[in-house]
Structure formats: C-alpha cells, structure tokens
JSON list of C-alpha atoms (C1' of nucleotides) in Angstrom, two decimals:
[
{"chain": "A", "resi": 80, "resn": "MET", "atom": "CA", "xyz": [55.06, 63.74, 129.03]},
{"chain": "A", "resi": 81, "resn": "SER", "atom": "CA", "xyz": [57.88, 65.20, 131.87]},
{"chain": "A", "resi": 82, "resn": "TRP", "atom": "CA", "xyz": [60.83, 63.98, 132.89]},
{"chain": "A", "resi": 83, "resn": "THR", "atom": "CA", "xyz": [59.99, 61.88, 135.45]},
{"chain": "A", "resi": 84, "resn": "ASP", "atom": "CA", "xyz": [62.72, 60.09, 137.10]},
{"chain": "A", "resi": 85, "resn": "GLU", "atom": "CA", "xyz": [62.44, 56.55, 135.54]},
{"chain": "A", "resi": 86, "resn": "ARG", "atom": "CA", "xyz": [62.35, 58.27, 132.23]},
{"chain": "A", "resi": 87, "resn": "VAL", "atom": "CA", "xyz": [65.65, 59.93, 133.06]},
{"chain": "A", "resi": 88, "resn": "GLU", "atom": "CA", "xyz": [66.60, 56.28, 134.12]},
{"chain": "A", "resi": 89, "resn": "LYS", "atom": "CA", "xyz": [66.26, 55.13, 131.18]},
{"chain": "A", "resi": 90, "resn": "LEU", "atom": "CA", "xyz": [67.44, 58.37, 129.30]},
{"chain": "A", "resi": 91, "resn": "LYS", "atom": "CA", "xyz": [70.82, 57.56, 130.83]},
{"chain": "A", "resi": 92, "resn": "GLU", "atom": "CA", "xyz": [70.52, 54.20, 130.39]},
{"chain": "A", "resi": 93, "resn": "PHE", "atom": "CA", "xyz": [70.06, 54.40, 126.56]},
{"chain": "A", "resi": 94, "resn": "TRP", "atom": "CA", "xyz": [72.19, 56.93, 126.26]},
{"chain": "A", "resi": 95, "resn": "ALA", "atom": "CA", "xyz": [75.03, 55.00, 128.17]},
{"chain": "A", "resi": 96, "resn": "GLU", "atom": "CA", "xyz": [74.28, 52.00, 125.73]},
{"chain": "A", "resi": 97, "resn": "GLY", "atom": "CA", "xyz": [74.85, 54.05, 122.62]},
{"chain": "A", "resi": 98, "resn": "MET", "atom": "CA", "xyz": [71.58, 55.08, 121.16]},
{"chain": "A", "resi": 99, "resn": "SER", "atom": "CA", "xyz": [71.13, 57.62, 119.56]},
{"chain": "A", "resi": 100, "resn": "ALA", "atom": "CA", "xyz": [68.61, 60.83, 120.32]},
{"chain": "A", "resi": 101, "resn": "SER", "atom": "CA", "xyz": [65.75, 59.91, 118.47]},
{"chain": "A", "resi": 102, "resn": "GLN", "atom": "CA", "xyz": [66.14, 56.09, 118.88]},
{"chain": "A", "resi": 103, "resn": "ILE", "atom": "CA", "xyz": [65.62, 56.68, 122.78]},
{"chain": "A", "resi": 104, "resn": "ALA", "atom": "CA", "xyz": [63.08, 59.43, 121.55]},
{"chain": "A", "resi": 105, "resn": "LYS", "atom": "CA", "xyz": [60.77, 56.76, 120.33]},
{"chain": "A", "resi": 106, "resn": "GLN", "atom": "CA", "xyz": [61.62, 54.08, 123.01]},
{"chain": "A", "resi": 107, "resn": "LEU", "atom": "CA", "xyz": [60.75, 57.09, 125.53]},
{"chain": "A", "resi": 108, "resn": "GLY", "atom": "CA", "xyz": [57.69, 58.10, 123.18]},
{"chain": "A", "resi": 109, "resn": "GLY", "atom": "CA", "xyz": [56.13, 61.75, 124.08]},
{"chain": "A", "resi": 110, "resn": "VAL", "atom": "CA", "xyz": [59.62, 63.09, 123.25]},
{"chain": "A", "resi": 111, "resn": "THR", "atom": "CA", "xyz": [61.36, 64.14, 120.13]},
{"chain": "A", "resi": 112, "resn": "ARG", "atom": "CA", "xyz": [64.84, 63.58, 119.83]},
{"chain": "A", "resi": 113, "resn": "ASN", "atom": "CA", "xyz": [65.66, 67.34, 120.16]},
{"chain": "A", "resi": 114, "resn": "ALA", "atom": "CA", "xyz": [64.15, 66.48, 123.70]},
{"chain": "A", "resi": 115, "resn": "VAL", "atom": "CA", "xyz": [65.97, 63.89, 124.11]},
{"chain": "A", "resi": 116, "resn": "ILE", "atom": "CA", "xyz": [69.08, 65.88, 123.30]},
{"chain": "A", "resi": 117, "resn": "GLY", "atom": "CA", "xyz": [68.13, 68.96, 125.15]},
{"chain": "A", "resi": 118, "resn": "LYS", "atom": "CA", "xyz": [67.82, 66.70, 128.56]},
{"chain": "A", "resi": 119, "resn": "VAL", "atom": "CA", "xyz": [71.29, 65.03, 127.72]},
{"chain": "A", "resi": 120, "resn": "HIS", "atom": "CA", "xyz": [72.71, 68.23, 127.16]},
{"chain": "A", "resi": 121, "resn": "ARG", "atom": "CA", "xyz": [71.34, 69.86, 130.34]},
{"chain": "A", "resi": 122, "resn": "LEU", "atom": "CA", "xyz": [72.38, 66.14, 132.46]},
{"chain": "A", "resi": 123, "resn": "GLY", "atom": "CA", "xyz": [75.66, 67.53, 131.56]},
{"chain": "A", "resi": 124, "resn": "LEU", "atom": "CA", "xyz": [76.27, 63.59, 130.39]},
{"chain": "A", "resi": 125, "resn": "SER", "atom": "CA", "xyz": [76.86, 64.18, 126.70]},
{"chain": "A", "resi": 126, "resn": "HIS", "atom": "CA", "xyz": [80.09, 62.99, 125.80]},
{"chain": "A", "resi": 127, "resn": "ARG", "atom": "CA", "xyz": [79.18, 58.99, 125.71]},
{"chain": "A", "resi": 128, "resn": "GLY", "atom": "CA", "xyz": [82.60, 57.84, 124.99]},
{"chain": "A", "resi": 129, "resn": "SER", "atom": "CA", "xyz": [84.29, 59.25, 128.26]},
{"chain": "A", "resi": 130, "resn": "ASN", "atom": "CA", "xyz": [82.80, 58.25, 131.03]},
{"chain": "A", "resi": 131, "resn": "ASP", "atom": "CA", "xyz": [82.89, 61.15, 133.03]},
{"chain": "A", "resi": 132, "resn": "GLY", "atom": "CA", "xyz": [84.12, 60.83, 137.39]},
{"chain": "A", "resi": 133, "resn": "ALA", "atom": "CA", "xyz": [81.13, 58.71, 138.48]},
{"chain": "A", "resi": 134, "resn": "ARG", "atom": "CA", "xyz": [80.49, 55.64, 137.29]},
{"chain": "A", "resi": 135, "resn": "THR", "atom": "CA", "xyz": [78.20, 54.60, 134.30]},
{"chain": "A", "resi": 136, "resn": "ALA", "atom": "CA", "xyz": [75.56, 52.13, 134.32]},
{"chain": "A", "resi": 137, "resn": "GLU", "atom": "CA", "xyz": [77.15, 49.96, 131.86]},
{"chain": "A", "resi": 138, "resn": "GLU", "atom": "CA", "xyz": [74.52, 47.08, 132.25]},
{"chain": "A", "resi": 139, "resn": "PRO", "atom": "CA", "xyz": [75.07, 45.58, 128.67]},
{"chain": "A", "resi": 140, "resn": "ALA", "atom": "CA", "xyz": [71.19, 44.55, 129.05]},
{"chain": "A", "resi": 141, "resn": "ALA", "atom": "CA", "xyz": [69.89, 44.51, 131.92]},
{"chain": "A", "resi": 142, "resn": "ALA", "atom": "CA", "xyz": [66.42, 42.73, 132.11]},
{"chain": "A", "resi": 143, "resn": "ALA", "atom": "CA", "xyz": [65.23, 45.57, 134.66]},
{"chain": "A", "resi": 144, "resn": "GLU", "atom": "CA", "xyz": [62.99, 47.32, 132.07]},
{"chain": "A", "resi": 145, "resn": "PRO", "atom": "CA", "xyz": [60.49, 45.00, 130.40]},
{"chain": "A", "resi": 146, "resn": "GLU", "atom": "CA", "xyz": [60.34, 47.92, 127.22]},
{"chain": "A", "resi": 147, "resn": "ALA", "atom": "CA", "xyz": [64.01, 47.87, 127.17]},
{"chain": "A", "resi": 148, "resn": "ALA", "atom": "CA", "xyz": [64.75, 44.30, 127.03]},
{"chain": "A", "resi": 149, "resn": "ALA", "atom": "CA", "xyz": [61.63, 44.47, 124.43]},
{"chain": "A", "resi": 150, "resn": "VAL", "atom": "CA", "xyz": [65.00, 45.13, 122.49]},
{"chain": "A", "resi": 151, "resn": "GLU", "atom": "CA", "xyz": [64.69, 42.00, 120.51]},
{"chain": "A", "resi": 152, "resn": "ALA", "atom": "CA", "xyz": [66.53, 40.95, 117.13]},
{"chain": "A", "resi": 153, "resn": "PRO", "atom": "CA", "xyz": [64.06, 42.52, 114.67]},
{"chain": "A", "resi": 154, "resn": "ALA", "atom": "CA", "xyz": [65.67, 39.89, 112.66]},
{"chain": "A", "resi": 155, "resn": "ALA", "atom": "CA", "xyz": [64.44, 37.35, 115.01]},
{"chain": "A", "resi": 156, "resn": "GLU", "atom": "CA", "xyz": [61.91, 35.93, 113.14]},
{"chain": "A", "resi": 157, "resn": "ALA", "atom": "CA", "xyz": [62.12, 32.54, 111.25]},
{"chain": "A", "resi": 158, "resn": "PRO", "atom": "CA", "xyz": [62.54, 33.55, 107.76]},
{"chain": "A", "resi": 159, "resn": "ALA", "atom": "CA", "xyz": [61.39, 31.77, 105.24]},
{"chain": "A", "resi": 160, "resn": "ALA", "atom": "CA", "xyz": [59.94, 29.55, 107.48]},
{"chain": "A", "resi": 161, "resn": "GLN", "atom": "CA", "xyz": [57.25, 31.27, 109.37]},
{"chain": "A", "resi": 162, "resn": "PRO", "atom": "CA", "xyz": [55.38, 34.62, 109.19]},
{"chain": "A", "resi": 163, "resn": "ALA", "atom": "CA", "xyz": [56.31, 37.47, 111.73]},
{"chain": "A", "resi": 164, "resn": "PRO", "atom": "CA", "xyz": [52.88, 38.32, 113.51]},
{"chain": "A", "resi": 165, "resn": "GLU", "atom": "CA", "xyz": [54.96, 41.42, 115.08]},
{"chain": "A", "resi": 166, "resn": "ALA", "atom": "CA", "xyz": [55.75, 43.21, 112.03]},
{"chain": "A", "resi": 167, "resn": "ALA", "atom": "CA", "xyz": [51.84, 43.58, 111.57]},
{"chain": "A", "resi": 168, "resn": "ALA", "atom": "CA", "xyz": [51.27, 46.54, 114.39]},
{"chain": "A", "resi": 169, "resn": "GLU", "atom": "CA", "xyz": [53.94, 46.79, 116.75]},
{"chain": "A", "resi": 170, "resn": "PRO", "atom": "CA", "xyz": [54.63, 50.18, 118.95]},
{"chain": "A", "resi": 171, "resn": "ALA", "atom": "CA", "xyz": [58.21, 49.78, 119.14]},
{"chain": "A", "resi": 172, "resn": "ALA", "atom": "CA", "xyz": [60.62, 47.90, 116.78]},
{"chain": "A", "resi": 173, "resn": "PRO", "atom": "CA", "xyz": [63.90, 49.17, 118.37]},
{"chain": "A", "resi": 174, "resn": "GLU", "atom": "CA", "xyz": [66.73, 48.74, 116.45]},
{"chain": "A", "resi": 175, "resn": "PRO", "atom": "CA", "xyz": [69.36, 46.46, 118.18]},
{"chain": "A", "resi": 176, "resn": "ALA", "atom": "CA", "xyz": [72.39, 48.92, 119.41]},
{"chain": "A", "resi": 177, "resn": "GLU", "atom": "CA", "xyz": [73.57, 46.40, 121.48]},
{"chain": "A", "resi": 178, "resn": "PRO", "atom": "CA", "xyz": [75.38, 43.63, 120.19]},
{"chain": "A", "resi": 179, "resn": "VAL", "atom": "CA", "xyz": [73.06, 40.59, 118.87]},
{"chain": "A", "resi": 180, "resn": "ARG", "atom": "CA", "xyz": [74.43, 36.94, 118.79]},
{"chain": "A", "resi": 181, "resn": "ALA", "atom": "CA", "xyz": [71.47, 35.37, 118.89]},
{"chain": "A", "resi": 182, "resn": "VAL", "atom": "CA", "xyz": [70.37, 36.03, 115.48]},
{"chain": "A", "resi": 183, "resn": "PRO", "atom": "CA", "xyz": [69.17, 33.30, 113.57]},
{"chain": "A", "resi": 184, "resn": "VAL", "atom": "CA", "xyz": [70.44, 33.47, 110.48]},
{"chain": "A", "resi": 185, "resn": "PRO", "atom": "CA", "xyz": [67.82, 32.79, 107.63]},
{"chain": "A", "resi": 186, "resn": "ARG", "atom": "CA", "xyz": [70.01, 29.81, 106.43]},
{"chain": "A", "resi": 187, "resn": "ASP", "atom": "CA", "xyz": [73.37, 30.05, 105.21]},
{"chain": "A", "resi": 188, "resn": "PRO", "atom": "CA", "xyz": [72.55, 29.70, 100.88]},
{"chain": "A", "resi": 189, "resn": "THR", "atom": "CA", "xyz": [75.53, 27.06, 100.44]},
{"chain": "A", "resi": 190, "resn": "GLN", "atom": "CA", "xyz": [74.13, 24.99, 103.44]},
{"chain": "A", "resi": 191, "resn": "PRO", "atom": "CA", "xyz": [71.97, 22.13, 102.91]},
{"chain": "A", "resi": 192, "resn": "ARG", "atom": "CA", "xyz": [68.61, 22.76, 104.60]},
{"chain": "A", "resi": 193, "resn": "SER", "atom": "CA", "xyz": [66.26, 20.47, 106.71]},
{"chain": "A", "resi": 194, "resn": "PRO", "atom": "CA", "xyz": [66.56, 16.90, 105.09]},
{"chain": "A", "resi": 195, "resn": "GLY", "atom": "CA", "xyz": [63.00, 16.01, 104.82]},
{"chain": "A", "resi": 196, "resn": "LEU", "atom": "CA", "xyz": [61.13, 19.13, 103.03]},
{"chain": "A", "resi": 197, "resn": "PRO", "atom": "CA", "xyz": [62.98, 20.70, 100.09]},
{"chain": "A", "resi": 198, "resn": "THR", "atom": "CA", "xyz": [59.10, 22.20, 99.24]},
{"chain": "A", "resi": 199, "resn": "PRO", "atom": "CA", "xyz": [59.84, 24.01, 95.49]},
{"chain": "A", "resi": 200, "resn": "GLU", "atom": "CA", "xyz": [58.76, 26.90, 96.89]},
{"chain": "A", "resi": 201, "resn": "GLU", "atom": "CA", "xyz": [61.41, 27.14, 99.60]},
{"chain": "A", "resi": 202, "resn": "GLU", "atom": "CA", "xyz": [63.84, 26.33, 97.40]},
{"chain": "A", "resi": 203, "resn": "ALA", "atom": "CA", "xyz": [62.93, 29.00, 95.14]},
{"chain": "A", "resi": 204, "resn": "ALA", "atom": "CA", "xyz": [62.44, 30.89, 98.01]},
{"chain": "A", "resi": 205, "resn": "ARG", "atom": "CA", "xyz": [66.34, 30.01, 99.01]},
{"chain": "A", "resi": 206, "resn": "VAL", "atom": "CA", "xyz": [67.30, 30.64, 95.60]},
{"chain": "A", "resi": 207, "resn": "THR", "atom": "CA", "xyz": [66.03, 34.36, 95.74]},
{"chain": "A", "resi": 208, "resn": "LEU", "atom": "CA", "xyz": [67.71, 34.97, 98.91]},
{"chain": "A", "resi": 209, "resn": "VAL", "atom": "CA", "xyz": [71.45, 34.37, 97.21]},
{"chain": "A", "resi": 210, "resn": "GLU", "atom": "CA", "xyz": [70.02, 36.65, 94.75]},
{"chain": "A", "resi": 211, "resn": "ILE", "atom": "CA", "xyz": [69.26, 39.42, 96.88]},
{"chain": "A", "resi": 212, "resn": "GLU", "atom": "CA", "xyz": [72.18, 39.25, 98.81]},
{"chain": "A", "resi": 213, "resn": "LYS", "atom": "CA", "xyz": [74.53, 39.83, 96.07]},
{"chain": "A", "resi": 214, "resn": "MET", "atom": "CA", "xyz": [72.20, 43.47, 95.92]},
{"chain": "A", "resi": 215, "resn": "ALA", "atom": "CA", "xyz": [72.56, 43.83, 99.58]},
{"chain": "A", "resi": 216, "resn": "ARG", "atom": "CA", "xyz": [74.06, 47.41, 101.08]},
{"chain": "A", "resi": 217, "resn": "LYS", "atom": "CA", "xyz": [76.12, 44.87, 103.37]},
{"chain": "A", "resi": 218, "resn": "LEU", "atom": "CA", "xyz": [75.15, 47.45, 106.15]},
{"chain": "A", "resi": 219, "resn": "ASP", "atom": "CA", "xyz": [76.90, 47.24, 109.50]},
{"chain": "A", "resi": 220, "resn": "LEU", "atom": "CA", "xyz": [74.52, 46.54, 112.39]},
{"chain": "A", "resi": 221, "resn": "LEU", "atom": "CA", "xyz": [74.98, 50.48, 113.35]},
{"chain": "A", "resi": 222, "resn": "GLU", "atom": "CA", "xyz": [74.11, 51.62, 109.83]},
{"chain": "A", "resi": 223, "resn": "LEU", "atom": "CA", "xyz": [70.76, 50.34, 110.50]},
{"chain": "A", "resi": 224, "resn": "THR", "atom": "CA", "xyz": [68.09, 52.65, 110.69]},
{"chain": "A", "resi": 225, "resn": "GLU", "atom": "CA", "xyz": [63.96, 51.75, 110.32]},
{"chain": "A", "resi": 226, "resn": "ARG", "atom": "CA", "xyz": [64.14, 51.95, 106.52]},
{"chain": "A", "resi": 227, "resn": "THR", "atom": "CA", "xyz": [66.66, 49.66, 106.17]},
{"chain": "A", "resi": 228, "resn": "CYS", "atom": "CA", "xyz": [66.38, 46.22, 105.64]},
{"chain": "A", "resi": 229, "resn": "LYS", "atom": "CA", "xyz": [67.49, 44.36, 108.67]},
{"chain": "A", "resi": 230, "resn": "TRP", "atom": "CA", "xyz": [67.83, 41.06, 107.14]},
{"chain": "A", "resi": 231, "resn": "PRO", "atom": "CA", "xyz": [70.80, 39.33, 108.43]},
{"chain": "A", "resi": 232, "resn": "ILE", "atom": "CA", "xyz": [73.21, 37.83, 106.17]},
{"chain": "A", "resi": 233, "resn": "GLY", "atom": "CA", "xyz": [76.02, 35.13, 107.09]},
{"chain": "A", "resi": 234, "resn": "ASP", "atom": "CA", "xyz": [76.95, 33.96, 110.75]},
{"chain": "A", "resi": 235, "resn": "PRO", "atom": "CA", "xyz": [77.02, 36.61, 113.03]},
{"chain": "A", "resi": 236, "resn": "ALA", "atom": "CA", "xyz": [79.92, 35.25, 114.96]},
{"chain": "A", "resi": 237, "resn": "GLU", "atom": "CA", "xyz": [81.78, 35.22, 111.92]},
{"chain": "A", "resi": 238, "resn": "ASP", "atom": "CA", "xyz": [83.53, 37.87, 109.92]},
{"chain": "A", "resi": 239, "resn": "GLY", "atom": "CA", "xyz": [81.86, 38.87, 107.31]},
{"chain": "A", "resi": 240, "resn": "PHE", "atom": "CA", "xyz": [78.72, 39.41, 109.14]},
{"chain": "A", "resi": 241, "resn": "HIS", "atom": "CA", "xyz": [76.03, 41.96, 107.70]},
{"chain": "A", "resi": 242, "resn": "PHE", "atom": "CA", "xyz": [72.80, 43.12, 107.21]},
{"chain": "A", "resi": 243, "resn": "CYS", "atom": "CA", "xyz": [70.77, 43.46, 103.81]},
{"chain": "A", "resi": 244, "resn": "GLY", "atom": "CA", "xyz": [70.29, 46.88, 104.16]},
{"chain": "A", "resi": 245, "resn": "LEU", "atom": "CA", "xyz": [68.14, 47.99, 100.96]},
{"chain": "A", "resi": 246, "resn": "PRO", "atom": "CA", "xyz": [65.48, 50.35, 101.63]},
{"chain": "A", "resi": 247, "resn": "ALA", "atom": "CA", "xyz": [62.66, 48.71, 103.83]},
{"chain": "A", "resi": 248, "resn": "VAL", "atom": "CA", "xyz": [59.11, 48.28, 102.97]},
{"chain": "A", "resi": 249, "resn": "ALA", "atom": "CA", "xyz": [57.01, 50.58, 105.21]},
{"chain": "A", "resi": 250, "resn": "GLY", "atom": "CA", "xyz": [56.28, 49.94, 108.59]},
{"chain": "A", "resi": 251, "resn": "LYS", "atom": "CA", "xyz": [58.44, 46.51, 108.18]},
{"chain": "A", "resi": 252, "resn": "PRO", "atom": "CA", "xyz": [62.03, 45.30, 108.84]},
{"chain": "A", "resi": 253, "resn": "TYR", "atom": "CA", "xyz": [62.89, 44.26, 105.80]},
{"chain": "A", "resi": 254, "resn": "CYS", "atom": "CA", "xyz": [63.64, 44.94, 101.97]},
{"chain": "A", "resi": 255, "resn": "LYS", "atom": "CA", "xyz": [60.93, 44.39, 99.91]},
{"chain": "A", "resi": 256, "resn": "HIS", "atom": "CA", "xyz": [62.18, 41.15, 98.46]},
{"chain": "A", "resi": 257, "resn": "HIS", "atom": "CA", "xyz": [62.92, 40.12, 102.16]},
{"chain": "A", "resi": 258, "resn": "VAL", "atom": "CA", "xyz": [59.56, 40.81, 103.48]},
{"chain": "A", "resi": 259, "resn": "ALA", "atom": "CA", "xyz": [58.52, 38.70, 100.27]},
{"chain": "A", "resi": 260, "resn": "VAL", "atom": "CA", "xyz": [60.62, 35.67, 101.71]},
{"chain": "A", "resi": 261, "resn": "ALA", "atom": "CA", "xyz": [59.93, 36.55, 105.53]},
{"chain": "A", "resi": 262, "resn": "PHE", "atom": "CA", "xyz": [56.56, 37.04, 105.43]},
{"chain": "A", "resi": 263, "resn": "GLN", "atom": "CA", "xyz": [54.74, 34.24, 103.32]},
{"chain": "A", "resi": 264, "resn": "PRO", "atom": "CA", "xyz": [51.27, 33.30, 104.71]},
{"chain": "A", "resi": 265, "resn": "MET", "atom": "CA", "xyz": [50.84, 29.71, 105.55]},
{"chain": "A", "resi": 266, "resn": "SER", "atom": "CA", "xyz": [50.65, 28.40, 101.82]},
{"chain": "A", "resi": 267, "resn": "THR", "atom": "CA", "xyz": [50.90, 25.30, 99.97]},
{"chain": "A", "resi": 268, "resn": "ARG", "atom": "CA", "xyz": [51.24, 23.95, 102.95]},
{"chain": "A", "resi": 269, "resn": "ARG", "atom": "CA", "xyz": [48.23, 21.14, 101.32]},
{"chain": "A", "resi": 270, "resn": "ASP", "atom": "CA", "xyz": [48.57, 19.10, 104.55]},
{"chain": "A", "resi": 271, "resn": "ARG", "atom": "CA", "xyz": [45.39, 19.63, 105.70]},
{"chain": "A", "resi": 272, "resn": "SER", "atom": "CA", "xyz": [45.87, 18.05, 109.24]},
{"chain": "A", "resi": 273, "resn": "ARG", "atom": "CA", "xyz": [42.01, 17.27, 110.42]},
{"chain": "A", "resi": 274, "resn": "ALA", "atom": "CA", "xyz": [43.29, 17.38, 113.68]},
{"chain": "A", "resi": 275, "resn": "GLY", "atom": "CA", "xyz": [43.97, 21.29, 112.70]},
{"chain": "A", "resi": 276, "resn": "ARG", "atom": "CA", "xyz": [40.32, 21.61, 113.58]},
{"chain": "B", "resi": 180, "resn": "DC", "atom": "C1'", "xyz": [67.55, 62.50, 101.29]},
{"chain": "B", "resi": 181, "resn": "DC", "atom": "C1'", "xyz": [68.70, 59.65, 104.99]},
{"chain": "B", "resi": 182, "resn": "DC", "atom": "C1'", "xyz": [70.73, 60.59, 109.75]},
{"chain": "B", "resi": 183, "resn": "DT", "atom": "C1'", "xyz": [73.70, 61.95, 113.53]},
{"chain": "B", "resi": 184, "resn": "DG", "atom": "C1'", "xyz": [74.20, 65.55, 117.95]},
{"chain": "B", "resi": 185, "resn": "DA", "atom": "C1'", "xyz": [74.97, 70.31, 119.68]},
{"chain": "B", "resi": 186, "resn": "DT", "atom": "C1'", "xyz": [73.25, 75.33, 120.15]},
{"chain": "B", "resi": 187, "resn": "DT", "atom": "C1'", "xyz": [69.99, 78.74, 120.75]},
{"chain": "B", "resi": 188, "resn": "DC", "atom": "C1'", "xyz": [66.20, 80.99, 123.02]},
{"chain": "B", "resi": 189, "resn": "DG", "atom": "C1'", "xyz": [61.56, 82.06, 124.14]},
{"chain": "B", "resi": 190, "resn": "DC", "atom": "C1'", "xyz": [58.93, 79.87, 126.84]},
{"chain": "C", "resi": 1119, "resn": "DG", "atom": "C1'", "xyz": [64.18, 73.14, 132.68]},
{"chain": "C", "resi": 1120, "resn": "DC", "atom": "C1'", "xyz": [62.05, 72.66, 128.59]},
{"chain": "C", "resi": 1121, "resn": "DG", "atom": "C1'", "xyz": [62.42, 71.60, 123.32]},
{"chain": "C", "resi": 1122, "resn": "DA", "atom": "C1'", "xyz": [61.43, 73.48, 118.24]},
{"chain": "C", "resi": 1123, "resn": "DA", "atom": "C1'", "xyz": [64.41, 75.80, 115.44]},
{"chain": "C", "resi": 1124, "resn": "DT", "atom": "C1'", "xyz": [68.65, 75.43, 113.86]},
{"chain": "C", "resi": 1125, "resn": "DC", "atom": "C1'", "xyz": [73.28, 74.87, 112.69]},
{"chain": "C", "resi": 1126, "resn": "DA", "atom": "C1'", "xyz": [77.08, 71.52, 111.24]},
{"chain": "C", "resi": 1127, "resn": "DG", "atom": "C1'", "xyz": [77.49, 68.13, 109.81]},
{"chain": "C", "resi": 1128, "resn": "DG", "atom": "C1'", "xyz": [78.23, 61.99, 107.78]}
]
DNA sequence: CCCTGATTCGC
DNA sequence: GCGAATCAGG
C-alpha cells in the first residue's frame, strides 16, 4: 500500500481525532503503526494538542467516510438480550476514539427491568452482571484497547461511567463474563412461534 | 506484558 | 519518501 491522497486524508483525520498510531494503522489497513508514525512526522503534523497555523479538520464525526463512520460503539449491542453477530468476524472493530453517548447501557442493575418478562435466566444474568461489575477494572474510555472488555457500566451521561476493562476474550469485545451474557444464543425461548417457519 | 509516540537509517 | 527496528517511556 502506498500513501494515496485518500489515505493521507484519513490519516490526518484520524490523527486529528486523537486516534493512536496503531489504531489508525488498523483502520487504514496495509500499514503498520510505524508507517503511520513515520508518515505523521513527515507530514509535520506531530503535536496533536496544539493546532498549528493552518486550521485542522476537526469534524467531530464526519459521515464522509463509510469506514471512518464505522466507528460504532463496540458495545452497541443489546447485552443479555440479543446476540451480536458483528463480533463473529469483523474486519474492523475500532475503538471509540470519540465521545460515545449512544451507548445502550446494559441496564442499571438497580433499575427494574422490562415489566413483563423477568426470565429466570435473565434474572440470573443480571445478578451475574453486578457481580462482574464489582471486579471490573473500571477503565476510562481512552484506556480501552482491543484486549480490554468494552462492556459499559453505568450511565454515559453520569459521572461514574466506565467500562469493564477486564481482559477481553480473543476476538471479542468483552471479557469472558460479559461475552457470556452478551452472546447468549437464542435459548430458553420455548415460544416456538409456528409463524416463525 | 500491554501500550504510546520518536528517532534512526538503509532502502 | 518510506517504514522496520529501535529507543524511550507509561
């Protein structure tokens, strides 16, 4: 791969957004973080903190690039409710390098659930969640990596919001505990709706 | 050990 | 110009 115009543009964009070199490298593909860093330096856009004379592209989350826009909250799944097929084989599961507020919290353990179906297993899962949360590393958004559990804990809008942060299962965005609750196969759903087939 | 960016230097 | 290897650090 070479530094085409587009790729350089993305590089600038990502770098400006605060992505790490390795993250950018993964995003772009075909390059290593070293390549990215090298290019960044050659472009003279090192210091991210201070904007140089030229105005930098500071699009919050430009919907320009489909790939770039693919920066969805990895925890966008509805935990304990439906399996997330995305984790199966995803080329890109970029870290949220931007303020994520659209994170569907796994449910505040203290809050009652949907009145109607407190499934025994859901109940169990929920109880388990609070247990897991107790041992969470409580990582900040910026501290997340591909090897840390990205299970959100708390309300993103609130103060003590954090992520689980325990070692993530290889290839999945969550730790083994949260994988267990997040990727529950359609189970104990004995309602065999005839309509289904 | 995981990760970060910075620098060097042969290509 | 490029980027792997290396360095220096968290």
